[in-house]
């Protein structure tokens, strides 16, 4: 994907989870979001059976998963959920 990376925003629930994570997990969250901001469709669709849900994506690394929504007109990613099973 070319052009400027998408801006990243956190939903209130995602921000609360991020505040409770150990530093190394938080660093991983930001690494994932950096990759997603550069190529929002580089991660899997959250529900591949939903033909209208192409812009809801998820990224999983080990025990960490993120769900985000791609707002195309505003070039913004909104993190909906962060789950860490640690």
Short mmCIF file of N, CA and C in Angstrom, two decimals:
data_model
loop_
_atom_site.label_atom_id
_atom_site.label_comp_id
_atom_site.label_asym_id
_atom_site.label_seq_id
_atom_site.Cartn_x
_atom_site.Cartn_y
_atom_site.Cartn_z
N UNK A 1 0.85 -1.18 0.00
CA UNK A 1 0.00 0.00 0.00
C UNK A 1 0.89 1.23 0.00
N UNK A 2 0.55 2.21 -0.79
CA UNK A 2 1.35 3.42 -0.88
C UNK A 2 0.66 4.57 -0.16
N UNK A 3 1.41 5.64 0.02
CA UNK A 3 0.85 6.80 0.68
C UNK A 3 1.13 6.80 2.17
N UNK A 4 0.54 7.77 2.83
CA UNK A 4 0.73 7.92 4.27
C UNK A 4 0.06 6.78 5.02
N UNK A 5 0.65 6.37 6.14
CA UNK A 5 -0.02 5.34 6.95
C UNK A 5 -1.31 5.89 7.55
N UNK A 6 -2.20 5.01 7.85
CA UNK A 6 -3.45 5.39 8.48
C UNK A 6 -3.17 5.81 9.93
N UNK A 7 -3.93 6.77 10.42
CA UNK A 7 -3.84 7.17 11.83
C UNK A 7 -4.48 6.06 12.67
N UNK A 8 -4.02 5.90 13.90
CA UNK A 8 -4.55 4.87 14.79
C UNK A 8 -5.23 5.53 15.98
N UNK A 9 -6.45 5.07 16.25
CA UNK A 9 -7.20 5.52 17.41
C UNK A 9 -7.62 4.30 18.21
N UNK A 10 -7.76 4.46 19.50
CA UNK A 10 -8.20 3.38 20.37
C UNK A 10 -9.59 3.67 20.89
N UNK A 11 -10.47 2.68 20.87
CA UNK A 11 -11.77 2.83 21.53
C UNK A 11 -11.50 2.90 23.03
N UNK A 12 -12.47 3.38 23.78
CA UNK A 12 -12.31 3.47 25.24
C UNK A 12 -12.02 2.10 25.86
N UNK A 13 -12.75 1.03 25.49
CA UNK A 13 -12.43 -0.28 26.06
C UNK A 13 -11.02 -0.76 25.70
N UNK A 14 -10.60 -0.52 24.47
CA UNK A 14 -9.26 -0.94 24.07
C UNK A 14 -8.19 -0.15 24.82
N UNK A 15 -8.41 1.13 25.04
CA UNK A 15 -7.45 1.95 25.78
C UNK A 15 -7.33 1.47 27.23
N UNK A 16 -8.43 1.07 27.83
CA UNK A 16 -8.38 0.54 29.20
C UNK A 16 -7.55 -0.73 29.28
N UNK A 17 -7.73 -1.61 28.30
CA UNK A 17 -6.95 -2.85 28.28
C UNK A 17 -5.48 -2.53 28.08
N UNK A 18 -5.18 -1.63 27.16
CA UNK A 18 -3.79 -1.28 26.88
C UNK A 18 -3.09 -0.76 28.13
N UNK A 19 -3.80 -0.01 28.95
CA UNK A 19 -3.22 0.54 30.18
C UNK A 19 -2.83 -0.53 31.19
N UNK A 20 -3.43 -1.72 31.09
CA UNK A 20 -3.16 -2.77 32.07
C UNK A 20 -2.11 -3.77 31.60
N UNK A 21 -1.67 -3.67 30.35
CA UNK A 21 -0.74 -4.66 29.81
C UNK A 21 0.69 -4.43 30.27
N UNK A 22 1.45 -5.51 30.43
CA UNK A 22 2.89 -5.36 30.69
C UNK A 22 3.56 -4.62 29.53
N UNK A 23 4.66 -3.98 29.82
CA UNK A 23 5.33 -3.13 28.82
C UNK A 23 5.68 -3.89 27.55
N UNK A 24 6.17 -5.12 27.66
CA UNK A 24 6.57 -5.86 26.45
C UNK A 24 5.35 -6.20 25.59
N UNK A 25 4.19 -6.42 26.20
CA UNK A 25 2.98 -6.70 25.44
C UNK A 25 2.48 -5.41 24.78
N UNK A 26 2.54 -4.31 25.51
CA UNK A 26 2.14 -3.02 24.94
C UNK A 26 3.02 -2.68 23.72
N UNK A 27 4.32 -2.96 23.82
CA UNK A 27 5.21 -2.72 22.68
C UNK A 27 4.78 -3.55 21.47
N UNK A 28 4.37 -4.79 21.72
CA UNK A 28 3.91 -5.65 20.63
C UNK A 28 2.63 -5.11 20.01
N UNK A 29 1.72 -4.59 20.85
CA UNK A 29 0.49 -3.98 20.34
C UNK A 29 0.85 -2.86 19.37
N UNK A 30 1.76 -1.98 19.76
CA UNK A 30 2.12 -0.86 18.90
C UNK A 30 2.85 -1.31 17.64
N UNK A 31 3.63 -2.39 17.74
CA UNK A 31 4.28 -2.94 16.54
C UNK A 31 3.23 -3.44 15.54
N UNK A 32 2.23 -4.16 16.07
CA UNK A 32 1.15 -4.67 15.21
C UNK A 32 0.39 -3.51 14.58
N UNK A 33 0.07 -2.51 15.38
CA UNK A 33 -0.67 -1.37 14.86
C UNK A 33 0.14 -0.57 13.84
N UNK A 34 1.45 -0.53 14.02
CA UNK A 34 2.30 0.11 13.02
C UNK A 34 2.22 -0.60 11.68
N UNK A 35 2.23 -1.93 11.71
CA UNK A 35 2.09 -2.71 10.48
C UNK A 35 0.71 -2.52 9.88
N UNK A 36 -0.31 -2.51 10.72
CA UNK A 36 -1.69 -2.34 10.24
C UNK A 36 -1.89 -0.94 9.65
N UNK A 37 -1.27 0.05 10.23
CA UNK A 37 -1.41 1.42 9.72
C UNK A 37 -0.82 1.54 8.32
N UNK A 38 0.24 0.79 8.05
CA UNK A 38 0.87 0.82 6.73
C UNK A 38 0.12 0.01 5.69
N UNK A 39 -0.55 -1.04 6.13
CA UNK A 39 -1.31 -1.91 5.22
C UNK A 39 -2.51 -2.47 5.97
N UNK A 40 -3.59 -1.69 6.08
CA UNK A 40 -4.74 -2.10 6.89
C UNK A 40 -5.36 -3.43 6.49
N UNK A 41 -5.24 -3.82 5.22
CA UNK A 41 -5.83 -5.07 4.76
C UNK A 41 -4.82 -6.21 4.77
N UNK A 42 -3.67 -5.98 5.38
CA UNK A 42 -2.64 -7.01 5.48
C UNK A 42 -2.97 -8.08 6.51
N UNK A 43 -3.93 -7.82 7.37
CA UNK A 43 -4.37 -8.81 8.35
C UNK A 43 -5.73 -9.34 7.93
N UNK A 44 -6.13 -10.46 8.51
CA UNK A 44 -7.35 -11.14 8.10
C UNK A 44 -8.63 -10.38 8.43
N UNK A 45 -9.64 -10.67 7.62
CA UNK A 45 -10.97 -10.12 7.89
C UNK A 45 -11.54 -10.81 9.11
N UNK A 46 -12.17 -10.07 10.00
CA UNK A 46 -12.69 -10.62 11.25
C UNK A 46 -13.72 -11.71 10.98
N UNK A 47 -14.63 -11.47 10.07
CA UNK A 47 -15.64 -12.46 9.72
C UNK A 47 -15.68 -12.57 8.19
N UNK A 48 -14.99 -13.56 7.66
CA UNK A 48 -14.87 -13.70 6.20
C UNK A 48 -16.22 -13.98 5.54
N UNK A 49 -17.22 -14.42 6.29
CA UNK A 49 -18.54 -14.69 5.72
C UNK A 49 -19.39 -13.43 5.58
N UNK A 50 -18.95 -12.33 6.17
CA UNK A 50 -19.69 -11.07 6.12
C UNK A 50 -19.21 -10.27 4.91
N UNK A 51 -20.01 -10.26 3.86
CA UNK A 51 -19.61 -9.58 2.63
C UNK A 51 -19.48 -8.07 2.80
N UNK A 52 -20.14 -7.50 3.78
CA UNK A 52 -20.08 -6.06 4.01
C UNK A 52 -19.10 -5.69 5.13
N UNK A 53 -18.44 -6.67 5.70
CA UNK A 53 -17.55 -6.42 6.83
C UNK A 53 -16.08 -6.46 6.50
N UNK A 54 -15.74 -6.12 5.27
CA UNK A 54 -14.34 -6.17 4.84
C UNK A 54 -13.43 -5.26 5.66
N UNK A 55 -13.98 -4.20 6.21
CA UNK A 55 -13.16 -3.22 6.92
C UNK A 55 -12.96 -3.53 8.40
N UNK A 56 -13.51 -4.61 8.88
CA UNK A 56 -13.25 -5.04 10.26
C UNK A 56 -12.22 -6.15 10.18
N UNK A 57 -11.05 -5.92 10.74
CA UNK A 57 -9.90 -6.82 10.60
C UNK A 57 -9.41 -7.27 11.96
N UNK A 58 -8.63 -8.34 11.97
CA UNK A 58 -8.03 -8.79 13.22
C UNK A 58 -6.59 -9.17 12.97
N UNK A 59 -5.80 -9.03 14.02
CA UNK A 59 -4.40 -9.43 13.98
C UNK A 59 -4.13 -10.23 15.24
N UNK A 60 -3.46 -11.35 15.09
CA UNK A 60 -3.15 -12.19 16.24
C UNK A 60 -1.68 -12.57 16.20
N UNK A 61 -1.02 -12.40 17.35
CA UNK A 61 0.37 -12.78 17.50
C UNK A 61 0.48 -13.48 18.85
N UNK A 62 0.72 -14.77 18.82
CA UNK A 62 0.80 -15.54 20.06
C UNK A 62 -0.48 -15.43 20.86
N UNK A 63 -0.37 -14.95 22.09
CA UNK A 63 -1.53 -14.83 22.98
C UNK A 63 -2.21 -13.47 22.89
N UNK A 64 -1.84 -12.68 21.92
CA UNK A 64 -2.35 -11.32 21.77
C UNK A 64 -3.18 -11.22 20.50
N UNK A 65 -4.35 -10.61 20.60
CA UNK A 65 -5.15 -10.35 19.40
C UNK A 65 -5.76 -8.96 19.47
N UNK A 66 -5.88 -8.36 18.30
CA UNK A 66 -6.46 -7.02 18.16
C UNK A 66 -7.55 -7.08 17.09
N UNK A 67 -8.61 -6.36 17.31
CA UNK A 67 -9.65 -6.19 16.29
C UNK A 67 -9.73 -4.70 16.00
N UNK A 68 -9.71 -4.35 14.72
CA UNK A 68 -9.77 -2.93 14.36
C UNK A 68 -10.67 -2.72 13.16
N UNK A 69 -11.17 -1.51 13.04
CA UNK A 69 -12.03 -1.10 11.95
C UNK A 69 -11.26 -0.09 11.10
N UNK A 70 -11.31 -0.27 9.79
CA UNK A 70 -10.65 0.63 8.86
C UNK A 70 -11.67 1.65 8.38
N UNK A 71 -11.45 2.91 8.72
CA UNK A 71 -12.29 4.00 8.25
C UNK A 71 -11.61 4.58 7.02
N UNK A 72 -12.04 4.13 5.87
CA UNK A 72 -11.39 4.52 4.61
C UNK A 72 -11.44 6.02 4.34
N UNK A 73 -12.62 6.66 4.45
CA UNK A 73 -12.67 8.09 4.12
C UNK A 73 -11.74 8.95 4.98
N UNK A 74 -11.60 8.62 6.25
CA UNK A 74 -10.76 9.41 7.14
C UNK A 74 -9.33 8.87 7.25
N UNK A 75 -9.05 7.73 6.58
CA UNK A 75 -7.73 7.08 6.65
C UNK A 75 -7.33 6.88 8.11
N UNK A 76 -8.21 6.18 8.81
CA UNK A 76 -8.01 5.98 10.25
C UNK A 76 -8.34 4.54 10.61
N UNK A 77 -7.58 3.99 11.54
CA UNK A 77 -7.88 2.69 12.13
C UNK A 77 -8.40 2.93 13.54
N UNK A 78 -9.49 2.30 13.89
CA UNK A 78 -9.99 2.37 15.26
C UNK A 78 -9.87 0.98 15.85
N UNK A 79 -9.09 0.86 16.92
CA UNK A 79 -8.92 -0.41 17.61
C UNK A 79 -10.16 -0.63 18.47
N UNK A 80 -10.87 -1.71 18.17
CA UNK A 80 -12.11 -2.02 18.88
C UNK A 80 -11.86 -2.84 20.12
N UNK A 81 -10.90 -3.75 20.03
CA UNK A 81 -10.71 -4.71 21.11
C UNK A 81 -9.26 -5.18 21.15
N UNK A 82 -8.75 -5.37 22.35
CA UNK A 82 -7.43 -5.97 22.56
C UNK A 82 -7.63 -7.11 23.55
N UNK A 83 -7.13 -8.27 23.20
CA UNK A 83 -7.20 -9.43 24.09
C UNK A 83 -5.81 -10.01 24.27
N UNK A 84 -5.42 -10.16 25.52
CA UNK A 84 -4.13 -10.80 25.82
C UNK A 84 -4.40 -11.93 26.80
N UNK A 85 -4.05 -13.11 26.41
CA UNK A 85 -4.27 -14.28 27.26
C UNK A 85 -2.99 -14.63 27.98
N UNK A 86 -2.50 -13.71 28.80
CA UNK A 86 -1.23 -13.93 29.47
C UNK A 86 -1.32 -13.85 30.95
#
